[in-house]
Short mmCIF file of C-alpha atoms and ligand atoms in Angstrom, two decimals:
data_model
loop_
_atom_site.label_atom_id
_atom_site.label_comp_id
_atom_site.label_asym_id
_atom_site.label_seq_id
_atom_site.Cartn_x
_atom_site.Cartn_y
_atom_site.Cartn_z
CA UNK U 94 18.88 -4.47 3.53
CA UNK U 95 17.11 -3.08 6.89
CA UNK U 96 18.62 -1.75 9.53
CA UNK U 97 19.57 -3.71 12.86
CA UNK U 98 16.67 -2.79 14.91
CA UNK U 99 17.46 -1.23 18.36
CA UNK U 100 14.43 0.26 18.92
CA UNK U 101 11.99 -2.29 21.09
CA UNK U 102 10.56 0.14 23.60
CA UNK U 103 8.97 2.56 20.56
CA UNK U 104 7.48 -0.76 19.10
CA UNK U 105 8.49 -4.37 18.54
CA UNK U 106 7.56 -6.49 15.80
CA UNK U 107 4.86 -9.00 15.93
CA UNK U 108 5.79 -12.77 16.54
CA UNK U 109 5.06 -15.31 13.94
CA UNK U 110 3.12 -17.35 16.07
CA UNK U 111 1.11 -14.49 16.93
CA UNK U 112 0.05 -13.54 13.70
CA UNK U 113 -0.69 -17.35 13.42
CA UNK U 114 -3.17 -17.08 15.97
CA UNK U 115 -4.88 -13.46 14.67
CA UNK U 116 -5.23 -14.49 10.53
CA UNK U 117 -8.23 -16.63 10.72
CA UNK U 118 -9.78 -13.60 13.36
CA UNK U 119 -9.34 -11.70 9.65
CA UNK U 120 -10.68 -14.48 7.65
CA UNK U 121 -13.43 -16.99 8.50
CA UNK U 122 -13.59 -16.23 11.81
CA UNK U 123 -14.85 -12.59 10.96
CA UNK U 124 -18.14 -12.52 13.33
CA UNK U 125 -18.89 -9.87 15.52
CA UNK U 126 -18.70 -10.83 19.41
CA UNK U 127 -21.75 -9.60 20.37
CA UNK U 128 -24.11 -11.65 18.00
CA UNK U 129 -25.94 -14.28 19.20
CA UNK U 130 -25.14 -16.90 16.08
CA UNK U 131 -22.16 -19.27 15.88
CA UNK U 132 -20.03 -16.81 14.22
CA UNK U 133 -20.56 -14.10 17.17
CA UNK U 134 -20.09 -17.24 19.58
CA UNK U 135 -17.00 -17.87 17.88
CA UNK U 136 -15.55 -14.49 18.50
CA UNK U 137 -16.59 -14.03 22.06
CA UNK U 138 -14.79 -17.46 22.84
CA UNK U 139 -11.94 -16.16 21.70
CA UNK U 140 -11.85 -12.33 23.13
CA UNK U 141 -12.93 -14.32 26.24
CA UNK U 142 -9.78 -16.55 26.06
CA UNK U 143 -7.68 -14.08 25.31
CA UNK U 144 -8.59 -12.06 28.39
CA UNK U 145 -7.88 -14.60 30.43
CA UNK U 146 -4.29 -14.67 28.87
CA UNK U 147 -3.65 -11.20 29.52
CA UNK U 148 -4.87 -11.70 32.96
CA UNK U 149 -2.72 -14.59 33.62
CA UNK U 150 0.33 -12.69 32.30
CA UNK U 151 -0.22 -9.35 34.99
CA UNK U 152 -1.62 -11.96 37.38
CA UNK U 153 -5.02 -10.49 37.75
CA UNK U 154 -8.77 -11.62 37.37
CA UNK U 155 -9.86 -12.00 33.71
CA UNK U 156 -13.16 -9.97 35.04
CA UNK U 157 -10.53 -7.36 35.61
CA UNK U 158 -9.17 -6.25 31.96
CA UNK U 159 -10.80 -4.07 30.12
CA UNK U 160 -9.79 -3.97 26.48
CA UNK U 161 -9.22 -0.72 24.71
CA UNK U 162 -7.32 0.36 21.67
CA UNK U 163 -3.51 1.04 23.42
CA UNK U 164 -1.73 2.38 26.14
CA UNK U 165 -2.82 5.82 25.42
CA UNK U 166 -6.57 5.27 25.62
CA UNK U 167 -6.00 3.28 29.26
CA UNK U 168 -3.98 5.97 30.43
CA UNK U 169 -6.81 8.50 29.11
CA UNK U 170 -9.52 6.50 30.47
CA UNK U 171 -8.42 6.06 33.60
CA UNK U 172 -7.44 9.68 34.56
CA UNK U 173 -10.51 11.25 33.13
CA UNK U 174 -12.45 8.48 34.35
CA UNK U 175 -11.89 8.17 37.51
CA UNK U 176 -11.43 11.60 38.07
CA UNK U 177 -14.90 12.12 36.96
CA UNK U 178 -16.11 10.09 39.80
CA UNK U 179 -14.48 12.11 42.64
CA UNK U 180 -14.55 15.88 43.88
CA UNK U 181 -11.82 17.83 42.14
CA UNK U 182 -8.40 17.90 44.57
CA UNK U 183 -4.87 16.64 44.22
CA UNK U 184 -3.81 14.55 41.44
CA UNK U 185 -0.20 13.76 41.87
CA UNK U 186 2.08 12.42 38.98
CA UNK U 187 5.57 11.92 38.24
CA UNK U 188 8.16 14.03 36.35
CA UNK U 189 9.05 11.53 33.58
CA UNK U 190 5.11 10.11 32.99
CA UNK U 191 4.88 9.62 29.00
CA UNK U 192 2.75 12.17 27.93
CA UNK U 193 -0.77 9.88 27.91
CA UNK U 194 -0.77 10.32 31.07
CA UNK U 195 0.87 14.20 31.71
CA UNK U 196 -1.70 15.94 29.19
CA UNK U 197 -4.81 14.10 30.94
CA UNK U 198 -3.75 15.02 34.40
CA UNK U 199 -2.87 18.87 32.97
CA UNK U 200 -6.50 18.70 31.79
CA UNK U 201 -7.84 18.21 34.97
CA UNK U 202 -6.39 21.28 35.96
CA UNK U 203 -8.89 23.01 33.97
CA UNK U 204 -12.13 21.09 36.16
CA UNK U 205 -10.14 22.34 39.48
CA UNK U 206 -7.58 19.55 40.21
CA UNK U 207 -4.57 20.48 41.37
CA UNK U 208 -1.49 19.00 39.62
CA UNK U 209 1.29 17.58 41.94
CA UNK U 210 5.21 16.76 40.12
CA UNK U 211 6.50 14.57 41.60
CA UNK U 212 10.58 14.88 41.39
CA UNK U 213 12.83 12.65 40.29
CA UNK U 214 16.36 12.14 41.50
CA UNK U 215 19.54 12.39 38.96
CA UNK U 216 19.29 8.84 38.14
CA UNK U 217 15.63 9.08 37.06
CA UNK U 218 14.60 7.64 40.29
CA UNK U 219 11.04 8.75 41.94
CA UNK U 220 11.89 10.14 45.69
CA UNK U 221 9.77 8.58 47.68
CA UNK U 222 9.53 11.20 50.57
CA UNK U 223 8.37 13.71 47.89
CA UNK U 224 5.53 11.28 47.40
CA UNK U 225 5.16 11.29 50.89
CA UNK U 226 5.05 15.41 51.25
CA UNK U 227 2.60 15.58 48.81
CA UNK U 228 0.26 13.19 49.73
CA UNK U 229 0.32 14.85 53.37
CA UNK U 230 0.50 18.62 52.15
CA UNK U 231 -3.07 18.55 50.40
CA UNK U 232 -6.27 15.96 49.95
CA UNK U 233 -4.62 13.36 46.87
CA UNK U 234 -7.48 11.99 44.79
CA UNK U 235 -5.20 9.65 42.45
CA UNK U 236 -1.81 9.21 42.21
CA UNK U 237 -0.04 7.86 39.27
CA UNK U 238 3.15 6.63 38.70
CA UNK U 239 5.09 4.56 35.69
CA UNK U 240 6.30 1.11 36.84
CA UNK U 241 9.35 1.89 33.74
CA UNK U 242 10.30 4.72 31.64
CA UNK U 243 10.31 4.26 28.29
CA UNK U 244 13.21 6.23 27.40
CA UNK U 245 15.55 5.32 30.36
CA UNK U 246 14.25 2.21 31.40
CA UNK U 247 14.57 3.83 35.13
CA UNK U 248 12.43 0.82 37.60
CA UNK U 249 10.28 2.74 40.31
CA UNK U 250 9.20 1.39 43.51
CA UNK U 251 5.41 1.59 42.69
CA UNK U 252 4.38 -0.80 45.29
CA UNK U 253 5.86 1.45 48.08
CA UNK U 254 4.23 4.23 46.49
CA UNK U 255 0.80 2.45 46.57
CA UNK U 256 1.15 1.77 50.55
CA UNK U 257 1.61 5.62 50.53
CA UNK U 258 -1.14 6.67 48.73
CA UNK U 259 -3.76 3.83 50.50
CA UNK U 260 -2.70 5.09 53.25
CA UNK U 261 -4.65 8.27 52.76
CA UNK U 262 -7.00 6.80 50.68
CA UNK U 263 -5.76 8.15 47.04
CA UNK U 264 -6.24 5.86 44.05
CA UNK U 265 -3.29 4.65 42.54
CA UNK U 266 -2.24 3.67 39.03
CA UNK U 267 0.96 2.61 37.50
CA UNK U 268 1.43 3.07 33.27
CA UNK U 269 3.06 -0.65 33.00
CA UNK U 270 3.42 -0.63 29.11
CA UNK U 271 7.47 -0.75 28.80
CA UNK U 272 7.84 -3.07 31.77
CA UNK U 273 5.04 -5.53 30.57
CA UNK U 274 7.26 -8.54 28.86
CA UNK U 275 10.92 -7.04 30.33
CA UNK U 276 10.28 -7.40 34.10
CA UNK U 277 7.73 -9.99 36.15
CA UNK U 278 4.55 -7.56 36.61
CA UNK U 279 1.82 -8.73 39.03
CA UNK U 280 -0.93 -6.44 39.89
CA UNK U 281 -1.79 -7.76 42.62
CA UNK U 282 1.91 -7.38 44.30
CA UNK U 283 1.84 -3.92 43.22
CA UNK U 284 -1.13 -2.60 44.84
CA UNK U 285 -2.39 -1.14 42.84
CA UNK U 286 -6.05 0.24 41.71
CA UNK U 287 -5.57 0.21 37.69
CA UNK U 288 -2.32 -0.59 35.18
CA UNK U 289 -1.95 0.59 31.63
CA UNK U 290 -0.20 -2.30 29.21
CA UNK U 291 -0.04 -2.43 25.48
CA UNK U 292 0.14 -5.27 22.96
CA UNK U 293 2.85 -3.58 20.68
CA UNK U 294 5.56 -3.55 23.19
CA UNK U 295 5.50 -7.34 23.54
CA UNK U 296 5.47 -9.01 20.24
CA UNK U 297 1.78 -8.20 19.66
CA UNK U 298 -0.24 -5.85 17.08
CA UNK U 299 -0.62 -2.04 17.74
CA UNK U 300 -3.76 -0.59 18.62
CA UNK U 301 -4.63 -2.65 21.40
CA UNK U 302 -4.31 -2.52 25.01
CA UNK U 303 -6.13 -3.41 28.13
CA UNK U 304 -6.63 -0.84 31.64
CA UNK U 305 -6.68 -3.68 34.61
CA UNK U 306 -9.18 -2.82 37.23
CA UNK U 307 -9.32 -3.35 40.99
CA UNK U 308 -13.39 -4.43 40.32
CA UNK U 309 -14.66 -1.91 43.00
CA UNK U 310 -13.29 1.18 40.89
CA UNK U 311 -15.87 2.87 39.81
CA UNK U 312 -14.72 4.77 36.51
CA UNK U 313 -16.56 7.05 34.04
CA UNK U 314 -16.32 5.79 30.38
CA UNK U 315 -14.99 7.91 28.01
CA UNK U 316 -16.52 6.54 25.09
CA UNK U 317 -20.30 5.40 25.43
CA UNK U 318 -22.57 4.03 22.84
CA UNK U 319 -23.05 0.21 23.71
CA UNK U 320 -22.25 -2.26 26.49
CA UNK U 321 -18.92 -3.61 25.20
CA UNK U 322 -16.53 -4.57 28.25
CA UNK U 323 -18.82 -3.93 30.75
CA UNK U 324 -20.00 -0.31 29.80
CA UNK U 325 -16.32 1.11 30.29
CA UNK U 326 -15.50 1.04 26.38
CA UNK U 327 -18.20 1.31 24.08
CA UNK U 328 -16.82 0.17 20.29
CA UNK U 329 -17.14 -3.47 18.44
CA UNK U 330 -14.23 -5.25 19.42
CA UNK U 331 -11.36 -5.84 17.75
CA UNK U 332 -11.03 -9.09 17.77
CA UNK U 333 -7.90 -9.95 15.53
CA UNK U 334 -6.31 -7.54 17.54
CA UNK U 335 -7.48 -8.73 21.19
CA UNK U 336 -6.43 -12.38 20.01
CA UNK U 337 -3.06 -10.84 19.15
CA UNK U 338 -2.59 -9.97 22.80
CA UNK U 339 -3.81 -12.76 24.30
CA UNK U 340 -1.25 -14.60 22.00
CA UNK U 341 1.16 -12.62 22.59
CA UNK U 342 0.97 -12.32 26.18
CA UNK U 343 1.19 -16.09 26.72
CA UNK U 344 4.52 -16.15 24.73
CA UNK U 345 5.98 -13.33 26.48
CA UNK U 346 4.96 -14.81 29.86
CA UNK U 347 6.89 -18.04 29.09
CA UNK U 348 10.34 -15.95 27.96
CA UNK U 349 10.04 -14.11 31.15
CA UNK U 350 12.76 -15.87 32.44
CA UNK U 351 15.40 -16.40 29.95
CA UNK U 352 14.90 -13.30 27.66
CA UNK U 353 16.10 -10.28 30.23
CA UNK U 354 19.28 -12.44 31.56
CA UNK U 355 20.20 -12.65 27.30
CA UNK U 356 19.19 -8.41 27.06
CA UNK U 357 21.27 -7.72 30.45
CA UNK U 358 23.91 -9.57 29.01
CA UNK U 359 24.26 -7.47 25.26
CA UNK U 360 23.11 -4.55 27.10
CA UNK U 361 26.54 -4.92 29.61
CA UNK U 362 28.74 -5.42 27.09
CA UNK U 363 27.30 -2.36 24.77
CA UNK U 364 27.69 0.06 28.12
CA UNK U 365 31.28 -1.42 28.46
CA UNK U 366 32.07 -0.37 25.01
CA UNK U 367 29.95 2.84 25.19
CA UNK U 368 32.14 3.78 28.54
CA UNK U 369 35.31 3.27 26.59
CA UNK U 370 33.80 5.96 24.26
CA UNK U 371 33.11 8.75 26.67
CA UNK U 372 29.36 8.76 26.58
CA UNK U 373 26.83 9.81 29.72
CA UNK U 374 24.92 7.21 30.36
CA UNK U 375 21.97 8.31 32.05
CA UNK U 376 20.04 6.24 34.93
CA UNK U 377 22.93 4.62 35.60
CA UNK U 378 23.27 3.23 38.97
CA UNK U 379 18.97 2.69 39.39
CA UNK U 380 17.08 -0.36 38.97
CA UNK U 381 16.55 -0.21 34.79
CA UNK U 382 14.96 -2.49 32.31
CA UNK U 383 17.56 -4.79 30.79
CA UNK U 384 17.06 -4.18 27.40
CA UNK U 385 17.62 0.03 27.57
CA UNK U 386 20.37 2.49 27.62
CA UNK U 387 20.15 5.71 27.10
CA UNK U 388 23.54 7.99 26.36
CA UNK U 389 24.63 10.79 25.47
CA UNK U 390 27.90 11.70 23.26
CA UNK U 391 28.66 15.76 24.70
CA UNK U 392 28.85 17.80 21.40
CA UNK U 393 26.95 15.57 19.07
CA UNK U 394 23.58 16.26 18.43
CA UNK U 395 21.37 12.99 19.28
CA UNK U 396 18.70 13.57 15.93
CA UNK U 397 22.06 13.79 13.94
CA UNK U 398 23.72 10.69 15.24
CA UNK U 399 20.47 9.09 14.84
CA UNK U 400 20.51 9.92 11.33
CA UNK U 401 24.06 8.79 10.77
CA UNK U 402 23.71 5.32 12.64
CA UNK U 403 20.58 4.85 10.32
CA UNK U 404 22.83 5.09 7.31
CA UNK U 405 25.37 2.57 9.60
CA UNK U 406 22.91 0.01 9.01
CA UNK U 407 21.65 0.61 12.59
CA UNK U 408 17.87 1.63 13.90
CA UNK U 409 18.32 3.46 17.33
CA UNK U 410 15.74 6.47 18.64
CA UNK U 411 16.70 9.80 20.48
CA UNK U 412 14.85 10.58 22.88
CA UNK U 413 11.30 8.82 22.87
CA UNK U 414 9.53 7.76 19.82
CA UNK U 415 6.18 9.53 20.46
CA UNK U 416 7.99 12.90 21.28
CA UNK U 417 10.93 12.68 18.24
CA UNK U 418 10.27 15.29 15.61
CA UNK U 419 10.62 18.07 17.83
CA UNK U 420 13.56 19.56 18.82
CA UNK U 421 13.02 20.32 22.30
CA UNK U 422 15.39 18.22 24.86
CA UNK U 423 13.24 14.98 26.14
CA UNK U 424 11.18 16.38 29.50
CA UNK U 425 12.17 13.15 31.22
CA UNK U 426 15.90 14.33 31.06
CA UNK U 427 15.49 17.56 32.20
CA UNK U 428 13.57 16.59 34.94
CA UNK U 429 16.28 14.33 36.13
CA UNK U 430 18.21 17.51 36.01
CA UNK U 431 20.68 17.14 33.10
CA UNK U 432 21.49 20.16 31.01
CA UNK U 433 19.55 21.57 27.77
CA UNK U 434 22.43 20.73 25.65
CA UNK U 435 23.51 17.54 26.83
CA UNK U 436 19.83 16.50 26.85
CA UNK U 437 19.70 17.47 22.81
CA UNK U 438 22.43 14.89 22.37
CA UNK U 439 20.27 11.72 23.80
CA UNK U 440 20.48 8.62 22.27
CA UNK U 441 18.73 5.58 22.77
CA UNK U 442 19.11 1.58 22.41
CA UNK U 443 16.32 -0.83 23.34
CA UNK U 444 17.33 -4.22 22.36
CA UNK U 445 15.00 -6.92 21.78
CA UNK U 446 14.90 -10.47 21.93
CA UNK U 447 15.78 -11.53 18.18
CA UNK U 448 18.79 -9.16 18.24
CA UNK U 449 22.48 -10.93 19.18
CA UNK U 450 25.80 -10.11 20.63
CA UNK U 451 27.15 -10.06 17.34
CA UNK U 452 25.38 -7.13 16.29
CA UNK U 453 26.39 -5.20 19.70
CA UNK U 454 29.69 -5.90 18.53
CA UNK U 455 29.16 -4.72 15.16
CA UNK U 456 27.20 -1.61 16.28
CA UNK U 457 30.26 -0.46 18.67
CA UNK U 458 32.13 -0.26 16.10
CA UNK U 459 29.72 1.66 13.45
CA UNK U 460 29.34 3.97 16.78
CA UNK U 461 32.95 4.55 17.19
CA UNK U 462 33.44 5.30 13.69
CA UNK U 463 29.93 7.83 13.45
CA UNK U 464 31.74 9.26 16.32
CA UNK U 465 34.98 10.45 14.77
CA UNK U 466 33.37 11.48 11.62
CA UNK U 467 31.05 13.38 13.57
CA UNK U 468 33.72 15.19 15.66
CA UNK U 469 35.36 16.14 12.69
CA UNK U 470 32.84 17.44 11.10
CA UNK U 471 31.63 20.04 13.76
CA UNK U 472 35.62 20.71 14.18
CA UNK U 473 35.13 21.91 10.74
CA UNK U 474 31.85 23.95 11.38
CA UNK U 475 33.80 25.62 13.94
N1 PLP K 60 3.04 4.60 28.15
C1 PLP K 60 4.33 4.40 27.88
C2 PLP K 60 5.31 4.35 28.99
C3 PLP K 60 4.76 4.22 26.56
O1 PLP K 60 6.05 4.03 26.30
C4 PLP K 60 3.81 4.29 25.52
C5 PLP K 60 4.22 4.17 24.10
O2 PLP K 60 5.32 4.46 23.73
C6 PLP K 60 2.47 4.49 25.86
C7 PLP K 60 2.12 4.64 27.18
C8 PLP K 60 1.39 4.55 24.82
O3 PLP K 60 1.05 3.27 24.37
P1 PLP K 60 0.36 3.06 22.94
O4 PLP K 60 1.43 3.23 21.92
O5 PLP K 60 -0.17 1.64 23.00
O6 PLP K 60 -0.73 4.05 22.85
#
């Protein structure tokens, strides 16, 4: 038998309906959206509807998403791309960006940009006068900060951060992938000049995504060849894919108001129980995503607890997905400013919406019990 999955913000899996909607995209419905004939016509009806999904779901123009193949090439694409456009100066980021956007904005440093941190507070919260200092202490080209962390689940105010960086005429973009499908997102509301989401994090297929554009940004492409989605991302389309998202997108849109009330609810009782166990939570106290907490048990490696819950019958992550395999404590916590070793024992749950309360129950226990084992053992090794 699997494992309980627990791990929703690394990826979730695909709805039924969903796949529903992308098999005949891999069947009879195989044309290419470019070409003229009914089967082309076919396909660009549908990548055209499905745009028009997405856009309804982030509450933008349809005109405005641009499809490309995840949250790592919009993240990519817009940092090189729009830095391309401008004179080299300030780029300013956050501490806990996921690392699509980190390594672009390092590279940058390389054509002459200078590379603003912006700090984070103890609870993994952006401080908005540092944004502030920044923007005044040198010329700010584009500013980007993530509307949620993926390993936290730590909310930041991006919308007062866009007023900031308008207001000396920086572009700003938010990476939206974990909050897409967990929290309302509207583009519009936010201010913003571009957002990053991704179909895998809400019930869709991997390898698809879509940058949302303010139309007046003018962005370099990053892959050429032909005119696919206006010029900005050469490449056939992938149209099982981009029907995926539009599927998916509509379904998430509708659960937007009953699914985080159910996720608050398992997550609350799972921190009750965790508390009762001794663990740090961390980014308690800020505005998180309802489906996330993040721990850590003092004295018990996270990798090995990970390992141990796995064999519990339980699938949980330490640290983030795309940065597990090395052993280095997750950047996000240290830049929240929690120690090397208590970082090295992170842990962390993202529930989803097929999981129950019955399985929080079920997983307190299997914790409590890894626990004791665990203590034990490094008792020994001591
Ligand atoms: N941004 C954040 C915050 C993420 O959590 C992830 C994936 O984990 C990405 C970007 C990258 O998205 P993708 O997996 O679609 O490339």
């Amino acid at each position: 038998m699997l494992p309980t999955y627990f791990d929703h913000n690394a990826t979730t899996p695909l709805d039924e309906p969903v796949l529903q909607a992308m098999l005949p995209f891999f069947r009879e419905r195989y044309g290419n959206a470019s070409s003229r004939h009914e089967y082309g016509r076919v396909a660009r009806k549908a990548v055209d509807d499905a745009r028009e999904q997405v856009a309804d779901m982030v509450g933008a123009h349809p005109s405005q998403v641009v499809f490309v193949s995840g949250g790592t090439e919009a993240n990519n694409l817009l940092i090189k791309g729009a830095a391309a456009r401008c004179q080299p100066s300030q780029i300013a980021v956050s501490a806990v960006e996921h690392p699509s956007v980190t390594k672009p904005a390092q590279g940058l440093r390389e054509q002459g940009w200078k590379v603003r941190r912006l700090a984070v507070n103890a609870a993994g919260r952006l401080e908005i006068d540092d944004v502030e200092i920044a923007l005044r202490e040198s010329v700010t080209g584009l500013v980007s900060v993530m509307l949620a962390n993926n390993e936290t689940g730590v909310v930041q105010d991006v919308a007062a951060v866009a007023e900031l960086a308008r207001g000396v005429g920086a572009m700003v973009h938010t990476d939206a992938v974990q909050a897409l499908g967990k929290m309302p997102v509207s583009f519009a509301a936010l201010n913003v000049h571009a957002m990053t989401i991704s179909a895998h994090k809400v019930y869709g297929p991997k390898g698809i995504g879509a940058l949302v554009l303010d139309k007046r940004l003018d962005i370099k492409p990053q892959i050429t060849g032909g005119e696919h989605e206006k010029g900005l991302r050469a490449g056939t389309e992938n149209v099982p894919a981009i029907v995926g998202f539009g599927a998916a997108c509509a379904l998430a849109a509708n659960r937007l108001t009953e699914l985080p009330l159910k996720l608050q609810q398992m997550r609350e009782r799972m921190e009750q129980g965790l508390r009762t166990m001794g663990v740090v939570l961390f980014g308690d106290g800020a505005e998180r995503l309802a489906n996330t907490s993040y721990f850590a048990i003092p004295g018990i490696d996270g990798e090995t607890l990970v390992m141990a819950l796995d064999r519990a019958g339980f699938a949980v992550a330490s640290g983030s997905a795309c940065s597990s395999g090395g052993t280095d404590p997750s950047p996000v916590l240290l830049a929240m400013g929690v120690e090397r070793e208590l970082a090295r024992c992170a842990v962390r749950v993202s529930l989803g919406r097929d999981n129950e309360m019955s399985q929080i129950e079920r997983f307190l226990q299997a914790l409590q019990g890894e626990i004791l084992g665990l203590k034990r053992l490094v008792a020994v090794e001591v």
